[in-house]
Amino acid sequence: MRQYELILTKNMMQPGYTGLREEYERAGGYQALRKVLGKIPPAGVTELVMKSGLRGRGGAGFPTGVKWGFLPKDYRGPKYLCCNADESEPGTFKDRQLMERDPHQLLEGMVLAAYAIGAETSYIYIRGEFVLGARILEKAIGEARAAGYIGTNVLGSGITADVWVHRGAGAYICGEETALLESLEGKRGLPRVKPPFPATHGLYGKPTVVNNVETLANLPHIVDRGPEWFASIGSPPKSTGTRVFCVSGHVKRPGNYEVPMGITVRELVYEHAGGMRSDKPLKAFIPGGASAPFLTPEHLDVKLDFESVAQAGSMLGSGGVTVMEEGTSMVWAALRLMEFFYHESCGKCSPCREGSSWLTQTLRRILDGRGRTTDLDTLTELCKNIAGRTVCAFGDAEVAPIESTLKYWRHEYEALIKAAAHHAVDGHGSGSGLLMPAGRH
Amino acid sequence: MVDGQWLMKKTEAVQASCVNHEPSNINHPARRVMLREKYKTEIDHILSRYPVRRSALLPLLYLAQEEDGYVTEAAMKEIAGLLRLTPSQVYETVTFYTMLNLKPVGRFHIQVCKSLMCALVGSDTVIGWLNTRVGVGPGETTADKLFTLSVVECLGACGTGPMMQINDEYYERLTEDKVDRILADLKRDGTSPLKTGPFMWPEPAGERCQ
Ligand SMILES: Cc1cc2nc3c(=O)[nH]c(=O)nc-3n(C[C@H](O)[C@H](O)[C@H](O)COP(=O)(O)O)c2cc1C
Ligand code: FES
């Protein structure tokens, strides 16, 4: 197996590393901050980040430096930085590890970002269930404050950079950046209509940057080792750096693997994650979290970078790679994800609110052997009327599992519907013979 | 979950409290202490973190839930007063979030993830085990108020499924034997060493946990 240089997970791979401030400092931590304060102007830091080619790790892959550049230049009032630690996309579990194992790496990244954009106050919006993560961050913030890395007059520079932890309370949609802002303002997490974008009208209507945990954790390294170094890793020029891929499903060794962007799915699944868990071959995989369309064994040699995965008809998204073995029912898999989206639809836009319920019922009917011949057209039509017609990208996400399984495994839907028709005529029930774990479909 | 009665019971006392910022608990003799009295320093600290008071809503609701086990009507009214909101502004927020309980749950709230990634590795079987061991189905609480069983969506631990959260703790890579040990530990000690975290998977060389 090829070994690659670890960047974000390097410290935590050291035996005994617990992520305390002194350990982080001993590993070279907070040097980037010292390098910047009083020496490089804020705009210079933004420039470094632009040059590095860093793109967001939260899902959309937007260039980080460019996003920062959208903030109004001569604005005098308060600006905010929000770290998106909601990690709610099914299949994604990297931010939890980055926060719980090396919290200061994130904090240093946040202070660097806050300095670059001129935010005196930053919030870490962490999903409510990550109680331990929130506690670890609180403790790390205390340590950093005591050492002068966070607070007023950071390292004697006169800069103020406060960081607070804000816990969510159970709602997938609060990972969407404007829903996150609403939630942070103490309201229901309903996404806002854009434009205006958070860069001009964000938290409390003030200029705001929202960045994912992994995105921010890259910053100390970019400052420390230079944007050229960073831009040489991965698939330059469009997908630079590493990704912490979260591998789940039917593999021998599920877990987080940090590798340069651009390695193939085959290498990630068969080498890093140890290959399939049994002798059953791979049937399907999702390359970037529940919102990314399913792909097939033909796509195993697709490179895991933003462009290649998009070209293959899916998206790199959050880096959650879920693998399914032969024998898994794709209709069942689509329903499982659809149930998630149905449960999590915030209810603001009718195509999504009503559509997710309708899609779920239709899928359940097909799977329960009550499918109708018109159901596939219904599904297709519904998907067409949801995607692109909602305030946020949730609408596009919820149709991905259905559209992609219909595209590659339409025969499975048809077999179930055909069996249902037979059953109705002559009383012979016939299942598809595919795995549909018992319980609530 | 919608507690319609509560909306209708908005008394004058509450409305007055929103104007004076002097909440009242006259309808709720069950609540002995006001949050503001018991957690003054904490509340002040929470409020100091935000330039706009309403941002303190989720943190204060957590405080209330910790105090009472769930978010009571009295707490919602008190928090509305503290934040200069109407009770319905508090209530509409509470109903949006799954982690805020509007009714009591058992001493141990078991939440099993059933989303796709966990389902691929057997979460439905785990739900079955829990069902028989604890004796209640999803959404139910045992008669002795010890356990509430909930089936929930992705908790962000998809590589170490099947998994469940019990109160604040995660339990991952569940097996039948492990589930039995966890339940026995909880009944006996109120806590279990089988809880996981700080999270890292696969584990770095030299570290071994369950
Ligand atoms: C429905 C939905 C859920 C999302 N969930 C998350 C999430 O849990 N974590 C995250 O970092 N980004 C999430 N995003 C993406 C954010 O909206 C936003 O693009 C991101 O936080 C920006 O940070 P980045 O540029 O560093 O990636 C979600 C987006 C949508 C539409
Ligand atoms: S699917 Fe169960 S924790 Fe994510």
XYZ file of C-alpha atoms and ligand atoms in Angstrom:
686
model
C 0.000 0.000 0.000
C 1.316 3.422 -0.923
C 1.914 5.679 2.048
C 1.384 9.400 1.743
C 2.485 12.287 3.871
C -0.129 13.051 6.490
C -0.926 16.675 7.148
C -4.106 17.034 9.181
C -3.902 13.672 10.904
C -0.134 13.639 11.413
C -0.107 14.642 15.085
C -2.935 12.372 16.115
C -1.184 9.402 14.533
C 1.664 9.761 17.038
C 1.261 7.227 19.834
C 0.094 8.904 23.002
C -0.817 12.238 21.370
C -3.775 13.652 23.266
C -4.065 17.067 21.634
C -3.183 19.187 24.669
C -1.721 22.596 23.958
C 1.852 21.742 24.911
C 1.818 18.678 22.712
C 0.469 20.664 19.800
C 3.138 23.323 20.365
C 5.864 20.697 20.571
C 4.715 19.373 17.200
C 5.190 22.857 15.715
C 1.743 24.172 16.561
C 0.939 27.909 16.721
C 4.085 28.725 14.724
C 1.942 29.777 11.758
C 0.131 32.295 13.944
C 3.453 33.732 15.167
C 4.632 33.923 11.581
C 1.624 35.981 10.570
C 0.789 38.371 13.412
C 2.500 41.716 12.973
C 4.354 40.427 9.910
C 1.867 39.578 7.183
C -1.144 41.881 6.677
C -4.609 40.246 6.652
C -4.912 40.628 2.889
C -1.589 38.826 2.560
C -3.001 35.804 4.376
C -6.016 35.742 2.065
C -3.601 35.876 -0.837
C -1.650 32.892 0.496
C -4.851 30.909 0.801
C -5.924 31.846 -2.710
C -2.537 30.783 -4.053
C -2.728 27.452 -2.246
C -5.836 26.532 -4.200
C -7.600 25.408 -0.981
C -11.254 24.601 -1.597
C -13.984 24.042 0.984
C -14.182 20.603 2.576
C -17.788 21.004 3.725
C -19.469 19.922 0.529
C -19.584 22.586 -2.131
C -15.828 22.868 -2.698
C -15.814 26.636 -3.057
C -12.309 28.208 -3.190
C -11.668 29.450 0.345
C -9.547 32.498 -0.462
C -12.062 33.652 -3.054
C -14.871 33.363 -0.500
C -12.941 35.510 1.966
C -12.318 38.022 -0.800
C -16.075 38.622 -1.140
C -16.228 40.388 2.214
C -16.646 44.148 1.788
C -13.166 45.700 1.947
C -13.773 48.962 3.745
C -16.425 47.718 6.164
C -15.865 49.085 9.665
C -18.458 47.225 11.722
C -18.284 43.726 13.203
C -17.608 40.704 10.998
C -17.917 37.073 11.973
C -16.277 33.748 11.315
C -18.350 30.603 11.800
C -16.769 27.196 11.819
C -19.189 24.647 10.435
C -18.797 21.659 12.721
C -22.299 20.363 12.164
C -21.003 17.246 10.401
C -24.462 16.010 9.609
C -24.085 14.590 6.114
C -24.623 10.807 6.426
C -21.373 9.006 5.704
C -19.189 11.786 7.123
C -17.252 11.489 10.382
C -13.936 13.280 9.853
C -14.605 16.589 11.612
C -15.377 14.702 14.805
C -11.908 13.165 14.690
C -10.173 16.424 13.778
C -11.873 18.198 16.702
C -11.580 15.516 19.349
C -7.998 14.532 18.554
C -6.300 17.781 17.580
C -8.502 20.690 18.674
C -5.701 23.267 18.636
C -5.044 22.662 14.959
C -8.605 23.828 14.291
C -8.302 26.743 16.719
C -5.073 27.970 15.130
C -6.744 27.741 11.726
C -9.688 29.718 13.040
C -7.560 32.507 14.481
C -5.686 32.731 11.167
C -8.965 32.955 9.244
C -10.428 35.444 11.717
C -7.322 37.604 11.351
C -7.482 37.451 7.556
C -11.116 38.513 7.371
C -11.028 40.866 10.353
C -13.477 38.980 12.569
C -13.121 39.690 16.275
C -15.669 37.052 17.200
C -15.859 33.493 15.885
C -18.254 30.694 16.685
C -17.833 26.966 16.297
C -21.279 25.598 15.481
C -20.969 21.955 16.515
C -23.736 19.401 16.165
C -25.478 18.898 19.479
C -24.793 15.175 19.668
C -21.020 15.752 19.749
C -21.035 16.457 23.475
C -17.509 15.169 23.977
C -16.247 17.190 21.008
C -17.776 20.354 22.455
C -16.157 19.666 25.836
C -12.755 19.058 24.272
C -13.023 22.272 22.273
C -14.069 24.281 25.334
C -11.073 22.989 27.206
C -8.729 23.724 24.297
C -10.124 27.246 23.992
C -9.386 27.758 27.680
C -5.799 26.589 27.175
C -5.360 28.773 24.094
C -6.794 31.782 25.879
C -4.432 31.287 28.808
C -1.490 31.194 26.396
C -2.617 34.315 24.559
C -3.536 32.656 21.264
C -7.191 33.535 21.650
C -8.864 36.566 23.178
C -7.928 40.228 23.263
C -4.453 41.253 22.141
C -3.487 37.886 20.630
C 0.251 37.330 21.231
C 0.659 41.036 21.932
C -0.391 42.014 18.420
C -3.340 44.152 19.426
C -5.644 41.849 17.473
C -8.809 40.530 19.131
C -9.886 37.019 18.213
C -12.475 35.429 20.441
C -13.767 31.924 19.815
C -16.911 30.407 21.322
C -18.474 26.971 21.031
C -22.150 26.932 20.109
C -23.961 23.603 20.203
C -26.669 22.750 17.693
C -29.595 20.672 18.873
C -30.293 18.018 16.267
C -31.157 19.159 12.735
C -29.283 18.139 9.577
C -30.260 21.305 7.797
C -28.221 23.410 10.226
C -25.150 22.267 8.302
C -26.365 24.406 5.411
C -24.574 27.658 5.999
C -27.511 30.068 6.145
C -29.598 27.654 8.241
C -26.587 27.477 10.533
C -26.644 31.255 10.877
C -30.369 31.269 11.642
C -29.840 28.577 14.248
C -26.956 30.497 15.778
C -29.297 33.471 16.037
C -31.592 31.326 18.172
C -34.208 30.571 15.544
C -35.498 27.562 13.652
C -32.821 26.465 11.187
C -34.483 27.538 7.971
C -32.113 28.369 5.096
C -32.167 31.933 3.822
C -32.806 32.981 0.261
C -29.526 33.859 -1.443
C -28.424 36.413 -2.518
C -27.567 38.210 -0.361
C -24.768 35.830 0.598
C -23.277 35.552 4.079
C -20.191 37.426 2.849
C -22.247 40.615 2.935
C -25.291 39.668 5.058
C -24.423 36.827 7.407
C -24.670 36.435 11.148
C -26.803 39.276 12.582
C -26.833 40.684 9.054
C -23.080 41.342 9.206
C -20.351 40.169 6.811
C -19.631 36.543 7.689
C -17.509 33.638 6.521
C -18.653 30.068 7.104
C -15.977 27.407 6.713
C -15.865 23.717 7.448
C -13.638 22.254 10.204
C -11.329 20.467 7.777
C -10.991 23.573 5.600
C -9.890 25.643 8.597
C -7.574 22.936 9.924
C -5.552 23.190 6.715
C -4.687 26.850 7.268
C -1.803 26.533 9.746
C -0.066 24.166 7.344
C -0.572 26.427 4.340
C 0.880 29.390 6.234
C 3.663 27.322 7.746
C 4.891 25.538 4.660
C 3.776 27.919 1.960
C 1.048 27.885 -0.655
C 3.349 26.414 -3.315
C 3.962 23.347 -1.194
C 0.219 22.918 -0.618
C -0.595 23.442 -4.274
C 1.808 20.679 -5.244
C -0.199 18.065 -3.322
C -3.208 16.282 -4.759
C -4.540 17.004 -8.255
C -3.374 20.531 -8.981
C -4.455 23.048 -10.010
C -8.111 22.486 -9.122
C -7.979 19.994 -6.262
C -5.011 20.732 -4.040
C -4.120 19.196 -0.717
C -5.320 16.073 1.031
C -8.801 14.941 1.997
C -9.728 12.981 5.049
C -11.996 10.444 3.373
C -14.517 8.698 5.596
C -14.989 5.142 4.386
C -18.065 3.263 5.579
C -20.191 0.302 4.558
C -19.115 -3.153 3.448
C -15.334 -2.787 3.672
C -12.858 -4.611 5.893
C -11.441 -1.512 7.543
C -13.909 1.360 7.585
C -12.586 4.616 8.983
C -10.889 7.903 8.181
C -8.041 7.925 5.687
C -6.118 11.055 4.841
C -4.757 10.840 1.298
C -3.913 13.353 -1.404
C -6.854 14.218 -3.618
C -6.669 12.430 -6.916
C -6.058 8.851 -5.784
C -8.591 6.455 -7.273
C -11.622 5.069 -5.501
C -10.089 1.646 -6.106
C -6.965 2.544 -4.180
C -8.939 4.055 -1.301
C -11.326 1.141 -0.988
C -9.093 -1.824 -1.757
C -5.809 -0.665 -0.250
C -6.500 1.813 2.513
C -9.840 0.437 3.656
C -8.714 -3.151 3.156
C -11.128 -4.101 0.382
C -14.518 -5.728 0.631
C -15.458 -7.327 3.949
C -16.443 -10.653 2.386
C -15.991 -12.376 -0.941
C -18.900 -10.468 -2.426
C -17.741 -7.937 -5.000
C -18.455 -4.218 -4.841
C -21.826 -3.321 -6.309
C -22.154 0.410 -5.679
C -20.578 3.305 -3.835
C -21.332 6.883 -2.878
C -18.245 9.101 -3.248
C -19.144 12.183 -1.211
C -21.820 11.729 1.421
C -25.534 10.973 1.189
C -26.141 13.921 -1.139
C -23.832 12.533 -3.826
C -25.263 10.310 -6.564
C -24.408 6.579 -6.411
C -21.711 5.219 -8.725
C -20.902 1.709 -9.965
C -17.867 -0.624 -10.223
C -17.159 0.960 -13.610
C -16.263 4.113 -11.733
C -13.659 2.527 -9.474
C -10.833 4.169 -11.382
C -12.332 7.621 -11.077
C -9.935 9.951 -9.316
C -11.124 11.358 -6.034
C -10.837 15.020 -6.898
C -13.525 17.647 -7.449
C -13.437 17.609 -11.262
C -13.111 13.877 -11.872
C -15.948 12.877 -9.582
C -18.175 15.582 -11.075
C -17.343 14.337 -14.546
C -18.367 10.841 -13.493
C -21.783 12.268 -12.601
C -21.487 12.550 -8.854
C -19.707 14.853 -6.407
C -16.789 14.773 -4.026
C -18.980 16.546 -1.471
C -18.042 15.938 2.128
C -15.622 13.084 1.424
C -17.885 10.368 2.819
C -17.322 7.223 0.758
C -19.897 4.489 1.377
C -19.375 1.084 -0.164
C -22.066 -1.510 -0.855
C -21.487 -5.138 -1.761
C -23.230 -7.312 -4.319
C -26.571 -8.451 -2.930
C -27.559 -5.048 -1.522
C -30.926 -3.866 -2.791
C -30.479 -0.479 -4.387
C -34.156 0.352 -3.958
C -33.775 -0.329 -0.261
C -30.600 1.768 -0.103
C -32.327 4.649 -1.877
C -35.246 4.412 0.534
C -32.958 4.483 3.572
C -31.435 7.732 2.371
C -34.801 9.082 1.320
C -36.166 8.454 4.811
C -33.297 10.510 6.142
C -34.099 13.408 3.825
C -37.803 13.154 4.575
C -37.083 13.301 8.293
C -34.685 16.207 7.901
C -36.512 18.410 5.385
C -36.943 21.707 7.229
C -40.318 22.368 5.625
C -39.604 25.810 4.233
C -40.005 24.996 0.519
C -43.019 22.999 -0.641
C -41.254 20.996 -3.399
C -38.906 19.569 -0.787
C -41.354 19.303 2.109
C -44.113 17.603 0.116
C -41.826 15.932 -2.401
C -39.707 14.154 0.183
C -42.817 12.650 1.722
C -44.178 11.588 -1.643
C -40.872 10.088 -2.756
C -40.556 8.166 0.487
C -44.058 6.746 0.251
C -43.590 5.730 -3.357
C -40.294 3.981 -2.655
C -41.725 2.229 0.370
C -44.672 1.033 -1.673
C -42.392 -0.403 -4.353
C -40.232 -2.130 -1.775
C -43.244 -3.517 0.073
C -44.430 -5.225 -3.109
C -47.225 -2.781 -3.817
C -45.505 -0.935 -6.646
C -47.469 0.290 -9.634
C -46.263 0.438 -13.216
C -46.625 4.215 -13.146
C -44.414 4.595 -10.071
C -41.120 5.010 -11.899
C -42.503 7.880 -13.939
C -43.867 9.394 -10.759
C -40.438 9.191 -9.131
C -38.720 10.751 -12.143
C -41.272 13.509 -12.414
C -41.068 14.301 -8.704
C -37.272 14.474 -8.781
C -37.405 16.877 -11.714
C -39.731 19.133 -9.774
C -37.669 19.216 -6.602
C -34.067 19.639 -7.764
C -33.184 23.266 -8.387
C -36.519 24.491 -7.086
C -35.706 24.995 -3.443
C -34.044 27.736 -1.436
C -31.038 25.556 -0.588
C -29.201 22.602 -2.107
C -31.122 20.123 0.063
C -33.539 19.675 -2.826
C -30.749 18.587 -5.169
C -29.376 16.304 -2.476
C -32.570 14.410 -1.768
C -33.150 13.397 -5.374
C -29.563 12.174 -5.885
C -30.038 8.670 -4.451
C -33.225 8.098 -6.432
C -32.109 9.504 -9.765
C -28.804 7.648 -9.651
C -30.251 4.287 -8.599
C -32.926 4.655 -11.276
C -30.170 5.331 -13.764
C -27.982 2.326 -12.952
C -30.327 -0.183 -11.331
C -33.674 0.526 -12.957
C -34.124 -3.203 -13.431
C -34.302 -3.665 -9.673
C -37.200 -1.266 -9.433
C -38.870 -2.942 -12.410
C -38.433 -6.420 -10.950
C -40.096 -5.379 -7.713
C -42.993 -3.770 -9.555
C -43.370 -6.768 -11.853
C -43.398 -9.127 -8.899
C -46.058 -6.962 -7.301
C -48.219 -7.206 -10.426
C -47.833 -10.997 -10.476
C -48.668 -11.156 -6.856
C -51.843 -9.215 -7.485
C -52.894 -11.520 -10.355
C -52.019 -15.022 -9.221
C -51.141 -14.657 -5.591
C -47.444 -15.580 -6.061
C -45.269 -13.207 -4.126
C -41.739 -13.117 -5.397
C -39.026 -11.058 -3.785
C -35.979 -9.739 -5.528
C -33.692 -11.929 -3.411
C -31.668 -8.857 -2.470
C -30.594 -7.827 0.961
C -33.161 -5.736 2.761
C -32.354 -5.953 6.444
C -35.392 -6.583 8.554
C -37.115 -3.833 10.421
C -38.570 -0.592 9.351
C -37.781 -0.094 5.668
C -45.097 16.387 20.232
C -46.994 19.605 19.826
C -48.313 20.614 23.174
C -51.295 22.625 22.018
C -52.561 23.222 25.482
C -49.462 25.071 26.325
C -50.058 27.636 23.642
C -53.573 28.186 24.884
C -52.463 28.531 28.447
C -50.523 31.684 27.826
C -51.630 33.526 30.896
C -51.510 37.179 31.635
C -48.730 36.490 34.046
C -46.598 35.249 31.201
C -47.432 38.102 28.944
C -46.604 40.507 31.693
C -43.370 38.686 32.292
C -42.347 39.299 28.713
C -42.793 42.991 29.179
C -41.150 43.234 32.592
C -38.623 40.512 31.953
C -39.822 39.089 35.205
C -40.826 35.544 34.425
C -43.287 33.775 36.609
C -43.767 30.161 37.474
C -47.125 30.394 39.136
C -48.624 27.682 36.955
C -45.872 25.300 37.809
C -45.545 24.570 41.430
C -43.508 21.491 40.427
C -40.570 23.693 39.505
C -38.916 24.747 42.688
C -35.996 26.759 41.428
C -35.828 29.362 38.771
C -32.993 28.833 36.325
C -31.966 32.408 36.835
C -31.460 31.880 40.535
C -29.639 28.598 40.310
C -27.462 29.310 37.282
C -26.883 33.022 37.478
C -23.184 32.980 36.647
C -23.638 30.478 33.837
C -26.485 32.441 32.300
C -24.539 35.694 32.495
C -21.593 33.987 30.886
C -23.753 32.562 28.091
C -25.334 35.944 27.429
C -21.925 37.620 27.286
C -20.896 35.504 24.310
C -23.448 36.973 21.928
C -24.189 40.513 20.797
C -27.865 39.575 20.342
C -29.711 37.968 23.260
C -31.744 35.523 21.227
C -28.569 33.639 20.292
C -28.492 32.386 23.863
C -31.717 30.483 23.306
C -30.316 27.020 22.520
C -27.698 27.198 25.304
C -30.374 28.204 27.826
C -32.731 25.472 26.631
C -29.933 22.956 27.170
C -29.480 24.299 30.666
C -33.190 23.885 31.316
C -33.222 20.383 29.903
C -30.299 19.408 32.077
C -32.093 20.747 35.119
C -35.497 19.153 34.526
C -34.757 16.238 32.186
C -36.820 17.858 29.470
C -37.852 21.333 28.396
C -40.763 22.241 30.629
C -43.380 24.838 29.952
C -42.186 26.807 32.954
C -38.629 26.827 31.651
C -39.741 28.018 28.238
C -41.615 30.860 29.841
C -38.732 31.793 32.050
C -36.298 31.738 29.131
C -38.659 33.837 27.040
C -38.563 36.424 29.794
C -34.785 36.295 30.102
C -34.283 36.781 26.376
C -37.130 39.258 25.859
C -38.899 36.884 23.488
C -42.496 35.791 23.431
C -43.172 32.275 24.712
C -44.206 31.259 21.214
C -40.863 32.346 19.795
C -39.222 30.003 22.254
C -41.694 27.226 21.574
C -41.380 27.428 17.787
C -37.634 27.064 18.156
C -37.841 24.149 20.565
C -40.087 22.147 18.244
C -37.562 22.407 15.410
C -34.754 20.543 17.159
C -34.806 16.812 17.823
C -32.529 16.958 20.858
C -34.883 19.138 22.847
C -37.476 16.956 24.556
C -40.891 18.359 25.291
C -41.780 15.427 27.454
C -39.819 13.426 29.989
C -37.553 10.629 28.779
C -36.123 7.730 30.747
C -32.991 8.038 32.830
C -31.099 6.512 29.931
C -32.144 7.735 26.528
C -30.944 5.185 23.984
C -30.783 6.507 20.438
C -29.843 4.031 17.744
C -28.843 5.267 14.320
C -30.721 3.628 11.461
C -29.404 5.641 8.501
C -27.955 3.864 5.471
C -24.332 3.473 6.553
C -25.289 1.944 9.888
C -28.059 -0.117 8.281
C -25.493 -1.679 5.941
C -23.644 -3.057 8.946
C -26.613 -4.219 10.977
C -28.338 -1.386 12.832
C -31.760 -2.967 12.366
C -30.530 -6.051 14.190
C -29.276 -3.866 17.033
C -32.697 -2.220 17.286
C -34.164 -5.729 17.568
C -31.768 -6.678 20.379
C -32.535 -3.518 22.302
C -36.203 -4.022 21.748
C -36.127 -7.436 23.408
C -33.614 -6.535 26.143
C -35.243 -3.303 27.251
C -38.756 -4.446 26.457
C -39.994 -1.350 24.683
C -40.215 -0.312 21.066
C -38.923 2.836 19.402
C -40.420 5.955 20.937
C -41.354 4.210 24.167
C -40.147 4.413 27.748
C -39.979 1.529 30.187
C -42.483 1.511 33.040
C -39.697 2.054 35.572
C -38.634 5.151 33.593
C -35.134 3.736 33.240
C -34.885 3.488 29.458
C -36.306 5.346 26.488
C -35.583 3.803 23.103
C -35.391 6.029 20.047
C -34.451 5.216 16.488
C -32.710 8.204 14.940
C -30.945 9.390 11.812
C -27.174 9.628 11.253
C -25.149 10.649 14.303
C -21.860 11.168 12.473
C -20.244 7.871 13.428
C -20.906 5.964 10.221
C -17.533 4.196 10.007
C -17.947 2.617 13.419
C -21.504 1.408 13.081
C -23.714 -0.041 14.239
C -23.788 2.620 16.920
C -25.982 4.267 19.497
C -25.915 7.278 21.720
C -27.025 6.957 25.333
C -27.450 10.337 27.011
C -24.200 12.159 26.202
C -22.102 9.116 25.285
C -21.467 7.271 22.032
C -21.202 3.473 21.860
C -19.843 2.153 18.592
C -19.072 -1.081 16.718
C -21.874 -2.737 18.646
C -22.184 -6.484 19.005
C -24.827 -8.414 20.880
C -22.481 -9.107 23.744
C -21.413 -5.478 23.932
C -25.019 -4.272 24.038
C -25.663 -6.624 26.949
C -22.622 -5.398 28.819
C -23.521 -1.756 28.242
C -27.069 -2.225 29.536
C -25.832 -4.143 32.562
C -23.201 -1.472 33.305
C -25.769 1.296 33.089
C -28.217 -0.471 35.371
C -25.516 -1.229 37.886
C -23.256 1.826 37.771
C -25.140 4.450 35.824
C -22.274 4.588 33.336
C -20.304 2.194 31.118
C -16.590 2.033 30.300
C -17.552 0.845 26.831
C -18.343 4.397 25.761
C -16.113 5.694 22.996
C -14.014 8.775 22.283
C -11.995 10.902 21.852
C -12.754 9.509 18.445
C -10.236 8.162 16.012
C -10.789 5.271 13.648
C -8.814 3.318 12.669
C -6.951 3.794 15.912
C -3.330 4.876 15.792
C -0.757 2.177 16.425
C -0.370 1.334 20.074
C -3.860 2.337 21.113
C -6.478 -0.269 21.682
C -9.948 0.259 22.876
C -13.006 -1.907 22.504
C -28.314 20.415 3.259
C -26.901 20.832 3.466
C -26.186 20.344 4.541
C -24.866 20.714 4.758
N -24.195 20.201 5.830
C -22.913 20.585 6.060
C -22.202 20.099 7.196
O -22.714 19.314 7.993
N -20.928 20.522 7.391
C -20.313 21.404 6.535
O -19.169 21.763 6.757
N -20.967 21.876 5.450
C -22.247 21.495 5.199
N -22.900 22.009 4.107
C -22.199 22.988 3.251
C -22.328 24.410 3.804
O -23.528 24.989 3.325
C -21.182 25.312 3.361
O -21.028 25.195 1.987
C -19.863 24.996 4.011
O -19.962 24.975 5.393
C -18.845 26.003 3.609
O -17.579 25.696 4.142
P -16.382 25.277 3.197
O -16.325 26.276 2.082
O -15.190 25.344 4.083
O -16.671 23.917 2.707
C -24.239 21.613 3.863
C -24.950 22.097 2.774
C -26.265 21.717 2.563
C -26.994 22.258 1.377
S -25.210 6.348 9.389
Fe -25.231 5.833 11.483
S -23.914 7.287 12.327
Fe -23.987 7.879 10.244
